[in-house]
Coordinates of C-alpha atoms and ligand atoms in Angstrom, one line a residue:
M284 CA -14.1 3.5 9.1
N285 CA -12.4 3.7 5.8
R286 CA -11.3 7.3 5.5
L287 CA -10.6 10.1 7.9
F288 CA -12.8 12.7 6.2
E289 CA -16.4 12.7 4.9
R290 CA -16.2 11.3 1.4
H291 CA -19.9 11.9 0.4
K292 CA -22.5 14.4 1.5
K293 CA -25.0 13.3 -1.0
R294 CA -24.2 9.8 -2.3
K295 CA -25.9 7.1 -0.3
V296 CA -23.3 4.8 1.2
T297 CA -23.9 1.9 3.6
R298 CA -21.2 -0.1 5.3
L299 CA -21.7 -3.8 4.9
D300 CA -19.4 -4.6 7.9
G301 CA -20.5 -7.0 10.7
F302 CA -21.5 -10.7 10.6
W303 CA -21.5 -12.5 7.2
Q304 CA -22.0 -16.3 6.7
F305 CA -18.7 -18.0 5.9
K306 CA -17.5 -21.3 4.7
I307 CA -14.1 -22.5 3.5
D308 CA -13.8 -24.5 0.4
P309 CA -10.6 -26.5 0.5
N310 CA -11.6 -28.9 -2.3
Q311 CA -12.9 -26.1 -4.5
V312 CA -16.4 -27.6 -4.9
G313 CA -18.3 -24.3 -4.3
E314 CA -18.5 -23.2 -7.9
R315 CA -19.6 -26.7 -9.2
E316 CA -22.1 -27.0 -6.4
K317 CA -23.3 -23.4 -7.0
W318 CA -22.9 -22.1 -3.5
Y319 CA -23.6 -18.7 -5.0
Q320 CA -27.2 -19.8 -5.4
N321 CA -27.6 -22.1 -2.4
F322 CA -25.2 -21.1 0.3
P323 CA -24.3 -24.2 2.4
E324 CA -26.4 -24.6 5.5
D325 CA -23.5 -25.5 7.7
S326 CA -21.8 -22.1 7.1
Q327 CA -20.7 -20.2 10.2
P328 CA -20.9 -16.5 11.1
I329 CA -17.7 -14.5 10.7
L330 CA -16.9 -10.8 11.2
V331 CA -16.0 -8.5 8.3
P332 CA -13.5 -6.9 8.2
G333 CA -11.3 -9.7 9.5
C334 CA -8.7 -12.3 8.5
W335 CA -10.0 -15.9 8.7
N336 CA -6.6 -17.1 10.0
N337 CA -7.4 -15.4 13.3
E338 CA -10.5 -17.6 13.8
L339 CA -9.9 -20.7 15.9
G340 CA -9.0 -23.7 13.8
L341 CA -8.2 -21.7 10.6
Y342 CA -4.7 -20.5 11.4
H343 CA -3.0 -22.2 8.4
Y344 CA -5.9 -22.2 6.0
E345 CA -5.0 -21.0 2.5
G346 CA -7.4 -21.4 -0.4
A347 CA -10.9 -20.6 -1.4
A348 CA -13.6 -19.4 1.0
W349 CA -17.1 -18.0 0.6
Y350 CA -19.0 -15.2 2.3
Q351 CA -22.7 -14.4 2.2
R352 CA -25.1 -11.8 3.4
E353 CA -28.0 -9.7 2.1
F354 CA -28.1 -6.1 1.2
Q355 CA -31.0 -3.6 0.7
T356 CA -31.1 -1.0 -2.0
T357 CA -33.6 1.8 -2.9
K358 CA -32.0 2.4 -6.3
S359 CA -31.3 0.3 -9.3
Q360 CA -27.5 0.9 -9.7
V361 CA -25.1 0.0 -6.9
N362 CA -21.3 -0.1 -6.6
L363 CA -20.0 -2.7 -4.1
V364 CA -16.6 -1.7 -2.8
F365 CA -14.3 -4.3 -1.3
Y366 CA -11.4 -2.4 0.3
G367 CA -9.1 -5.3 1.0
F368 CA -8.7 -9.0 0.3
Y369 CA -5.9 -11.3 -0.7
G370 CA -5.7 -12.8 -4.2
L371 CA -8.8 -13.5 -6.2
I372 CA -12.3 -12.1 -5.6
K373 CA -15.6 -13.1 -7.3
V374 CA -18.8 -11.4 -6.6
Y375 CA -22.3 -12.9 -7.1
V376 CA -25.5 -11.0 -6.8
D377 CA -28.8 -12.9 -6.7
G378 CA -27.1 -16.1 -7.9
K379 CA -25.3 -14.5 -10.9
E380 CA -21.7 -13.6 -11.3
A381 CA -21.4 -9.8 -11.1
G382 CA -17.6 -9.4 -11.5
S383 CA -14.2 -10.6 -10.4
Q384 CA -10.6 -9.3 -10.0
Y385 CA -7.1 -10.5 -9.1
G386 CA -5.3 -8.2 -6.7
G387 CA -6.6 -7.3 -3.2
F388 CA -4.6 -4.7 -1.5
S389 CA -5.9 -1.8 -3.6
G390 CA -9.5 -2.9 -3.4
Y391 CA -12.1 -3.8 -5.9
E392 CA -15.2 -2.0 -7.1
C393 CA -18.1 -4.0 -8.6
L394 CA -20.8 -2.1 -10.4
I395 CA -24.2 -3.7 -10.6
T396 CA -26.9 -2.1 -12.8
G397 CA -30.6 -2.8 -13.4
L398 CA -31.5 -4.0 -9.8
T399 CA -35.0 -3.9 -8.5
P400 CA -35.2 -1.8 -5.3
G401 CA -35.4 -4.1 -2.3
K402 CA -33.4 -7.0 -0.8
H403 CA -30.6 -8.8 -2.6
N404 CA -28.4 -11.8 -2.0
L405 CA -24.7 -11.2 -2.0
V406 CA -22.1 -14.0 -2.2
V407 CA -18.4 -13.5 -2.4
L408 CA -15.7 -16.0 -3.2
T409 CA -12.1 -15.1 -2.3
D410 CA -9.1 -17.3 -2.8
N411 CA -5.6 -16.7 -1.5
T412 CA -4.0 -19.8 -3.0
H413 CA -0.4 -19.1 -4.0
N414 CA 2.1 -20.7 -6.2
N415 CA 5.8 -20.0 -6.9
S416 CA 5.5 -18.9 -10.5
N417 CA 2.9 -16.3 -11.2
T418 CA 0.8 -15.3 -8.2
I419 CA 1.7 -11.9 -6.7
P420 CA 2.9 -12.5 -4.1
L421 CA 4.4 -15.9 -4.5
A422 CA 3.8 -18.6 -1.9
R423 CA 7.4 -18.1 -0.6
V424 CA 7.4 -14.7 1.1
D425 CA 8.4 -13.5 4.6
W426 CA 5.0 -12.4 5.8
F427 CA 1.8 -14.2 6.6
H428 CA -0.7 -15.0 3.9
Y429 CA -3.8 -13.8 5.8
G430 CA -7.0 -14.5 3.8
G431 CA -10.4 -12.9 3.8
L432 CA -12.2 -9.6 3.5
F433 CA -9.8 -7.8 5.8
R434 CA -11.0 -4.2 5.2
S435 CA -14.6 -2.8 5.0
V436 CA -17.2 -3.4 2.4
E437 CA -19.4 -0.6 1.2
L438 CA -22.6 -0.3 -0.8
M439 CA -23.0 2.8 -2.8
E440 CA -26.3 3.6 -4.5
F441 CA -27.0 5.8 -7.5
D442 CA -29.7 7.4 -9.5
D443 CA -29.1 8.0 -13.2
A444 CA -25.6 9.3 -13.2
W445 CA -22.6 9.1 -10.9
I446 CA -19.0 10.3 -10.7
K447 CA -17.2 7.2 -11.6
D448 CA -13.7 8.5 -11.6
Y449 CA -11.7 11.7 -11.2
R450 CA -8.1 12.9 -11.2
I451 CA -6.8 16.1 -9.6
D452 CA -3.6 17.6 -10.8
Y453 CA -2.1 21.0 -10.1
Q454 CA 0.7 23.4 -11.0
L455 CA 2.2 25.7 -8.4
E456 CA 3.1 29.3 -9.3
Q457 CA 6.0 29.3 -6.9
I458 CA 7.2 26.7 -4.4
D459 CA 7.5 28.4 -1.0
E460 CA 6.6 26.9 2.3
S461 CA 6.8 30.2 4.2
T462 CA 4.0 32.0 2.3
A463 CA 0.6 31.5 0.6
N464 CA 0.9 30.2 -2.9
T465 CA -1.3 30.3 -6.0
V466 CA -2.1 26.9 -7.6
Y467 CA -3.7 26.0 -10.9
L468 CA -6.0 23.0 -10.7
D469 CA -6.6 20.6 -13.6
I470 CA -9.3 18.2 -12.9
S471 CA -10.7 15.4 -15.1
V472 CA -13.9 13.6 -14.3
T473 CA -15.5 10.5 -15.7
I474 CA -19.3 10.5 -15.3
Q475 CA -21.3 7.4 -16.0
N476 CA -24.8 7.9 -17.1
F477 CA -27.3 5.0 -17.1
T478 CA -30.6 6.0 -18.6
T479 CA -31.2 9.7 -18.9
S480 CA -30.5 12.2 -21.6
G481 CA -30.6 15.9 -20.9
T482 CA -28.2 18.3 -19.1
N483 CA -26.8 18.7 -15.7
E484 CA -24.0 20.6 -13.9
L485 CA -20.8 19.5 -12.4
K486 CA -19.6 21.7 -9.5
L487 CA -16.1 21.9 -8.1
Y488 CA -15.5 23.1 -4.5
L489 CA -12.3 23.6 -2.6
D490 CA -12.9 23.5 1.2
D491 CA -16.6 24.4 0.5
Q492 CA -15.8 27.3 -1.7
L493 CA -17.4 27.0 -5.1
L494 CA -14.7 27.2 -7.8
A495 CA -16.3 26.2 -11.0
V496 CA -19.5 25.0 -12.6
K497 CA -19.4 23.0 -15.8
P498 CA -22.4 22.0 -17.9
V499 CA -22.7 18.3 -18.6
N500 CA -24.7 17.1 -21.6
F501 CA -25.9 13.6 -21.4
P502 CA -26.3 11.9 -24.7
D503 CA -29.5 10.0 -25.4
S504 CA -28.1 6.6 -24.6
A505 CA -26.3 5.4 -21.5
A506 CA -22.7 6.4 -21.7
E507 CA -19.5 7.5 -20.0
I508 CA -18.7 11.2 -20.4
S509 CA -15.3 12.9 -19.7
I510 CA -15.3 16.4 -18.3
E511 CA -12.2 18.6 -17.9
I512 CA -12.0 21.5 -15.6
T513 CA -8.7 23.1 -16.3
D514 CA -6.5 25.9 -15.1
T515 CA -8.7 27.0 -12.2
A516 CA -6.5 29.4 -10.2
V517 CA -6.7 29.4 -6.4
S518 CA -4.7 31.7 -4.2
G519 CA -3.8 31.6 -0.5
I520 CA -2.7 28.0 -0.6
K521 CA -0.3 26.7 2.0
L522 CA 2.0 23.9 0.9
W523 CA 2.0 20.4 2.5
S524 CA 5.2 19.4 4.3
P525 CA 6.2 17.1 7.1
D526 CA 6.3 20.1 9.5
Q527 CA 3.1 21.6 8.2
P528 CA 0.9 19.0 6.7
N529 CA -1.7 21.4 5.2
L530 CA -4.6 19.6 3.6
Y531 CA -7.5 20.7 1.4
L532 CA -10.8 19.1 0.5
V533 CA -11.7 19.0 -3.2
R534 CA -15.4 18.2 -3.7
L535 CA -17.1 17.3 -7.0
E536 CA -20.9 17.4 -7.1
L537 CA -23.3 16.3 -9.7
D538 CA -27.0 16.5 -8.9
N539 CA -27.6 13.7 -6.3
D540 CA -24.0 12.4 -6.4
D541 CA -20.8 13.8 -5.0
I542 CA -17.3 12.8 -3.9
T543 CA -14.7 14.5 -1.8
E544 CA -10.9 13.9 -2.1
R545 CA -8.4 15.4 0.3
I546 CA -5.1 16.6 -1.1
G547 CA -2.0 18.5 -0.1
F548 CA 0.1 20.7 -2.5
R549 CA 3.8 19.9 -2.6
T550 CA 6.5 18.8 -5.0
I551 CA 8.9 15.9 -4.8
T552 CA 11.9 15.8 -7.2
V553 CA 15.3 14.2 -7.6
R554 CA 18.2 16.5 -8.5
D555 CA 22.0 15.9 -8.4
G556 CA 21.9 12.9 -6.1
K557 CA 19.5 14.5 -3.7
L558 CA 15.8 14.2 -3.0
L559 CA 14.0 17.5 -2.7
L560 CA 10.6 18.1 -1.1
N561 CA 9.2 21.6 -2.0
N562 CA 12.7 22.2 -3.5
K563 CA 14.4 21.6 -0.1
E564 CA 16.8 18.7 0.4
I565 CA 15.3 16.0 2.6
T566 CA 16.8 13.0 4.4
L567 CA 14.6 10.0 4.9
K568 CA 14.8 8.7 8.4
G569 CA 12.7 5.7 7.8
I570 CA 11.4 2.3 8.9
N571 CA 9.8 -0.6 7.2
R572 CA 6.4 -1.5 8.5
H573 CA 4.0 -4.5 7.8
E574 CA 0.3 -4.2 8.6
D575 CA 0.4 -7.0 11.1
H576 CA -0.7 -7.9 14.6
P577 CA -1.2 -11.3 16.1
D578 CA -4.9 -10.6 16.9
W579 CA -5.8 -8.8 13.7
G580 CA -3.5 -9.7 10.9
F581 CA -4.0 -7.2 8.1
A582 CA -7.4 -6.1 9.6
M583 CA -5.8 -3.6 11.9
P584 CA -8.1 -1.3 13.8
L585 CA -7.6 2.5 13.5
N586 CA -6.5 2.8 17.2
L587 CA -3.6 0.4 16.5
M588 CA -2.6 2.2 13.4
K589 CA -2.5 5.5 15.3
K590 CA -0.5 3.9 18.1
D591 CA 2.0 2.6 15.5
L592 CA 2.4 6.0 14.1
D593 CA 2.9 7.6 17.5
I594 CA 5.6 5.0 18.3
I595 CA 7.3 5.6 14.9
K596 CA 7.1 9.4 15.2
N597 CA 8.5 9.2 18.8
L598 CA 11.4 7.2 17.3
G599 CA 12.4 10.3 15.2
C600 CA 11.2 8.9 11.9
N601 CA 9.9 11.0 9.1
A602 CA 9.4 8.1 6.6
I603 CA 7.8 4.7 6.4
R604 CA 8.1 2.1 3.7
G605 CA 4.8 0.2 3.3
S606 CA 6.6 -3.1 2.9
H607 CA 5.4 -4.9 0.9
Y608 CA 1.9 -4.0 -0.4
P609 CA -0.5 -1.1 -0.6
N610 CA -1.7 -0.1 2.9
A611 CA -5.2 0.6 4.2
P612 CA -6.5 3.9 2.8
I613 CA -7.2 5.2 6.3
F614 CA -3.6 4.6 7.3
L615 CA -2.6 6.8 4.3
D616 CA -5.0 9.4 5.5
L617 CA -3.3 9.3 8.9
L618 CA 0.1 9.8 7.2
D619 CA -1.2 12.7 5.2
Q620 CA -2.4 14.3 8.5
E621 CA 0.8 13.6 10.4
G622 CA 3.2 14.6 7.7
I623 CA 5.0 11.2 7.4
L624 CA 6.5 10.4 4.0
F625 CA 5.5 7.1 2.5
W626 CA 6.9 4.6 0.0
E627 CA 4.2 2.4 -1.5
E628 CA 4.8 -0.8 -3.5
I629 CA 3.0 -3.8 -4.9
P630 CA 3.5 -7.3 -3.2
M631 CA 6.0 -8.5 -5.8
W632 CA 8.6 -10.1 -3.6
G633 CA 11.6 -12.3 -4.3
F634 CA 10.7 -13.3 -7.9
P635 CA 13.3 -15.7 -9.4
E636 CA 14.1 -15.7 -13.1
H637 CA 11.5 -18.3 -14.1
A638 CA 8.7 -16.5 -12.3
L639 CA 9.7 -13.2 -13.9
Q640 CA 9.5 -14.9 -17.3
D641 CA 5.9 -16.0 -16.8
P642 CA 3.6 -13.7 -18.9
L643 CA 1.0 -13.7 -16.2
T644 CA 3.5 -12.1 -13.7
L645 CA 3.9 -9.1 -16.0
E646 CA 0.2 -8.8 -16.7
R647 CA -0.8 -9.0 -13.0
G648 CA 2.0 -6.7 -11.9
L649 CA 1.0 -4.0 -14.4
S650 CA -2.6 -4.2 -13.3
M651 CA -1.6 -4.0 -9.6
H652 CA 0.4 -0.9 -10.3
E653 CA -2.5 0.7 -12.1
L654 CA -4.9 -0.1 -9.3
M655 CA -2.5 1.2 -6.6
I656 CA -1.8 4.5 -8.4
K657 CA -5.5 5.0 -9.3
R658 CA -6.5 4.5 -5.6
D659 CA -3.6 6.5 -4.0
Y660 CA -2.6 9.1 -6.5
H661 CA -3.9 12.0 -4.4
H662 CA -2.1 11.3 -1.1
P663 CA 0.6 14.0 -0.5
S664 CA 2.4 11.6 1.9
I665 CA 3.2 9.2 -0.9
I666 CA 6.5 10.3 -2.3
I667 CA 7.9 7.1 -3.9
W668 CA 6.4 4.3 -5.9
G669 CA 8.2 1.0 -5.4
L670 CA 8.2 -1.4 -8.5
H671 CA 9.0 -4.6 -6.7
N672 CA 11.2 -6.0 -3.9
E673 CA 14.3 -8.3 -4.2
V674 CA 13.4 -9.8 -7.6
D675 CA 16.4 -11.3 -9.5
T676 CA 17.5 -8.0 -11.0
R677 CA 20.7 -9.7 -12.4
T678 CA 18.6 -11.2 -15.2
Q679 CA 17.2 -10.0 -18.6
A680 CA 13.8 -11.2 -17.5
A681 CA 13.9 -8.7 -14.6
Y682 CA 15.0 -6.0 -17.0
K683 CA 12.0 -6.5 -19.2
V684 CA 9.5 -6.5 -16.3
T685 CA 11.2 -3.5 -14.6
K686 CA 11.2 -1.5 -17.8
A687 CA 7.5 -2.3 -18.4
F688 CA 6.6 -1.3 -14.8
A689 CA 8.6 1.9 -15.0
E690 CA 6.9 2.9 -18.3
K691 CA 3.5 2.1 -16.9
I692 CA 4.0 4.1 -13.7
R693 CA 5.5 7.1 -15.6
S694 CA 2.5 7.0 -17.9
L695 CA 0.2 7.3 -14.9
D696 CA 2.2 9.6 -12.7
T697 CA 5.0 12.0 -13.6
T698 CA 5.0 13.7 -10.2
R699 CA 6.8 11.1 -8.1
P700 CA 10.2 9.3 -8.3
I701 CA 10.3 5.5 -8.7
T702 CA 12.5 2.9 -7.2
Y703 CA 12.7 -0.8 -6.3
A704 CA 14.6 -2.5 -3.5
T705 CA 17.6 -4.5 -4.9
M706 CA 19.3 -7.4 -3.1
H707 CA 21.9 -7.8 -5.8
P708 CA 23.2 -4.2 -6.0
L709 CA 26.7 -5.1 -7.4
E710 CA 25.4 -7.3 -10.2
D711 CA 22.1 -5.5 -10.8
I712 CA 21.4 -4.6 -14.5
C713 CA 18.2 -2.6 -14.0
L714 CA 19.3 0.4 -11.9
S715 CA 19.3 2.8 -14.8
L716 CA 15.6 2.3 -15.2
V717 CA 14.6 4.1 -11.9
D718 CA 15.2 7.4 -10.2
L719 CA 16.4 6.3 -6.8
I720 CA 18.7 3.4 -5.9
S721 CA 17.5 1.3 -3.0
I722 CA 19.6 -1.4 -1.4
N723 CA 18.6 -4.2 0.9
K724 CA 21.5 -5.9 2.6
Y725 CA 22.2 -7.8 5.8
F726 CA 26.0 -7.9 6.1
G727 CA 26.8 -9.2 9.6
W728 CA 23.4 -10.9 10.0
Y729 CA 22.9 -13.5 7.3
H730 CA 26.4 -13.4 5.9
D731 CA 29.8 -11.8 6.1
R732 CA 30.8 -9.5 8.9
I733 CA 29.2 -6.2 9.7
E734 CA 32.4 -4.3 8.6
Q735 CA 31.7 -5.6 5.1
W736 CA 29.2 -2.7 4.8
Q737 CA 32.1 -0.3 4.3
N738 CA 33.8 -2.3 1.5
F739 CA 30.5 -2.8 -0.1
L740 CA 29.5 0.9 -0.1
H741 CA 32.9 1.7 -1.7
Q742 CA 32.5 -1.0 -4.4
F743 CA 29.0 0.1 -5.1
K744 CA 30.0 3.8 -5.6
V745 CA 32.7 2.6 -8.1
K746 CA 30.0 0.7 -9.9
M747 CA 27.8 3.7 -10.0
K748 CA 30.5 5.8 -11.7
T749 CA 31.4 3.1 -14.2
E750 CA 27.8 2.5 -15.2
G751 CA 26.8 6.2 -15.4
L752 CA 24.5 6.0 -12.4
T753 CA 26.0 8.9 -10.6
G754 CA 23.3 11.5 -9.7
K755 CA 20.8 8.9 -8.5
P756 CA 20.4 9.2 -4.8
I757 CA 21.1 6.1 -2.7
I758 CA 18.7 4.7 -0.1
I759 CA 19.5 1.8 2.2
S760 CA 16.0 0.3 2.1
E761 CA 16.6 -2.7 4.4
F762 CA 19.2 -3.5 7.1
G763 CA 18.7 -5.1 10.5
A764 CA 19.1 -8.0 12.8
G765 CA 16.7 -10.4 14.6
A766 CA 16.2 -10.1 18.4
L767 CA 13.9 -12.2 20.6
Y768 CA 12.1 -9.8 22.9
G769 CA 13.6 -10.1 26.4
E770 CA 16.7 -12.0 25.3
N771 CA 19.9 -10.4 26.7
T772 CA 23.4 -11.8 26.6
F773 CA 26.8 -10.9 28.2
E774 CA 28.4 -11.4 24.8
Q775 CA 26.6 -10.0 21.8
Q776 CA 25.0 -13.2 20.6
K777 CA 22.7 -13.3 17.6
W778 CA 19.0 -13.2 18.5
S779 CA 19.6 -11.1 21.6
E780 CA 18.4 -7.5 22.0
N781 CA 21.9 -6.3 22.7
F782 CA 23.2 -7.8 19.4
Q783 CA 20.4 -6.0 17.5
D784 CA 21.1 -2.8 19.4
A785 CA 24.8 -2.9 18.5
Y786 CA 24.0 -3.8 14.9
L787 CA 21.7 -0.9 14.3
D788 CA 24.0 1.5 16.2
Y789 CA 26.9 0.6 13.9
T790 CA 25.0 0.6 10.6
L791 CA 22.9 3.7 11.2
N792 CA 26.0 5.7 12.3
L793 CA 27.7 4.6 9.1
F794 CA 24.8 5.5 6.8
L795 CA 23.8 8.8 8.5
N796 CA 27.4 10.0 8.0
D797 CA 27.6 9.1 4.4
P798 CA 26.7 12.1 2.2
D799 CA 25.7 9.9 -0.7
I800 CA 23.0 8.1 1.3
I801 CA 19.8 10.2 1.4
G802 CA 17.6 7.7 3.3
T803 CA 17.6 4.7 5.6
Y804 CA 14.7 2.3 6.3
I805 CA 15.4 0.0 9.2
W806 CA 14.1 -3.6 8.8
Q807 CA 11.7 -3.5 10.6
Y808 CA 9.1 -1.8 12.8
C809 CA 7.5 -4.7 14.7
D810 CA 8.0 -8.5 14.8
I811 CA 5.6 -10.1 12.3
R812 CA 4.3 -13.6 11.6
S813 CA 6.2 -15.2 8.8
A814 CA 4.8 -17.5 6.1
K815 CA 4.7 -21.2 6.8
E816 CA 7.2 -21.7 4.0
L817 CA 9.8 -20.0 6.2
E818 CA 8.9 -21.3 9.6
M819 CA 12.0 -23.5 10.0
N820 CA 14.2 -20.4 9.4
R821 CA 12.4 -18.2 11.9
P822 CA 12.2 -18.7 15.7
R823 CA 8.6 -18.7 16.8
S824 CA 7.7 -18.6 13.1
F825 CA 8.1 -14.9 13.4
N826 CA 10.4 -12.5 11.6
N827 CA 12.0 -11.1 14.8
K828 CA 13.8 -8.0 13.4
G829 CA 11.2 -5.6 14.8
I830 CA 12.6 -2.9 17.1
V831 CA 9.3 -3.4 18.9
N832 CA 7.8 -6.8 19.3
E833 CA 4.5 -7.9 17.9
Y834 CA 2.6 -6.3 20.8
R835 CA 4.5 -3.1 20.3
K836 CA 6.8 -3.3 23.3
P837 CA 10.1 -1.7 22.7
K838 CA 13.4 -3.6 22.4
Q839 CA 16.7 -2.1 23.5
A840 CA 17.5 -1.0 20.0
Y841 CA 14.4 1.3 20.0
W842 CA 16.2 3.8 22.2
T843 CA 19.5 3.7 20.3
V844 CA 17.7 4.4 17.0
Q845 CA 15.7 7.2 18.7
K846 CA 19.0 8.9 19.7
L847 CA 20.5 8.5 16.2
Y848 CA 17.3 9.6 14.4
T849 CA 16.5 12.6 16.6
G850 CA 20.2 13.6 17.1
A851 CA 19.6 13.8 20.9
Ligands
GCB237 C1 14.3 -9.0 3.0 C2 12.9 -8.8 2.6 C3 12.0 -8.8 3.8 C4 12.5 -9.8 4.8 C5 13.9 -9.5 5.3 C6 14.5 -10.5 6.3 O1 15.2 -8.7 2.3 O2 12.6 -7.8 1.7 O3 10.7 -8.9 3.4 O4 11.6 -10.0 5.8 O5 14.7 -9.4 4.2 O6 14.3 -10.3 7.4 O7 15.2 -11.4 5.8

């Protein structure tokens, strides 16, 4: 399943999940030998969605790999949607390249036209090779480079025209959670028309109620048409909030095609050092979460996502940071339903100066932001866009990249605040570019003593005054300590559960009582596999700072955090 609601009543969609043929290509011979025309006979079956690293014998495989299967169509235009992969994807249909993309976590759509109805051969190359200069992420990160088609693949079929793209914006007449509101919808739609001329109608529904009908005139030749449906007033709307996550289905219908989006109406703003949701001050009680499990990697089943959310809600959290990449669309749907606030970011982690200077880094980063915002713009749970994580923001190179990212995001979305997580807060030269200041620090774990947190916060607030940053809310976006599940010591030794427990008790108490700090995100929810580049720094090759282990069993700190977050 990809979404938690019915996306199409009319459009024909087939899930291409299940067994595909698979072969790794460590020497990169596949393109030369044209595997896309003659798929190797010694290929093996593999399940999609899935990460190949969870297959026996492929744990550490990083590089190119090929997938193959057939699909059947009754129409001549299809859109192949790959919801998740890592790095590069190239798609071949009937022996010819149909398209490619660099990215992965925000998916890829590959449109193929002019097909003869019937059976077709589909071959996909994906490559998760990394370097330390311009791949996003770099090779050196603190999570596992799982490869493969790790989310579903869908086949969509069309007649002569389809709804290619849409964007739903709205204005609220008043912002009041306690009563029904009137909203004004502004919708823009891109329709792609392949062969016909003539006219048609675009219909707009909200929860099955027809709101507007707009004539569409197709020109004689194949073309893309933009349609605007503006200022449609709807009354009786209840706002979306963590306590009452009210959701509405917006449906667009064009002859034989249709698409449904699910939205919630709310505002999120920054004012005088505070974060306001529906004009009410909100404190983010958060946690960082990777999409990881030893048996599934990134290809987490829905049941596990639901369990994670239950555990996180039970902890007293109202916020999650999707460290460090766009999460599965279905997980975002769950967050919308459960009223959990989400920070989403691209996987740009730990870039040093030379990598920030690489022009490909900027190009890829901009495109990843665009893909992420396009895919996820309509989720009410997303309240923050994250630009990057722990890049060297003491440098001019970082300033240039951060400025370009901030401008790009603001050109696509003016409704959400932006931030990035800094690891050099005192020397950072980019903080003026964003709306929220987010700090990652590990005093008392990697360096210094835990008490250094107090000095640091004092120094940082002085810096804010001197540099004119006052008024930007502060978030502590990472803090934590490693604990090996089951390890307990009489003294508080590092790597023990009781050390982690005392660490989070001290730090959380400090932050929750500081009026300038509007949010905390504990590092981290569960223990995760780390990349092989870090295995000598990480016991078990895991990052063990989870407050539950990789199988979601609670460590001692879970209960302490629960007390502090729930105020019990
Ligand atoms: C960080 C990173 C995070 C790491 C964490 C750690 O600052 O943003 O991805 O896993 O520190 O445990 O060192």
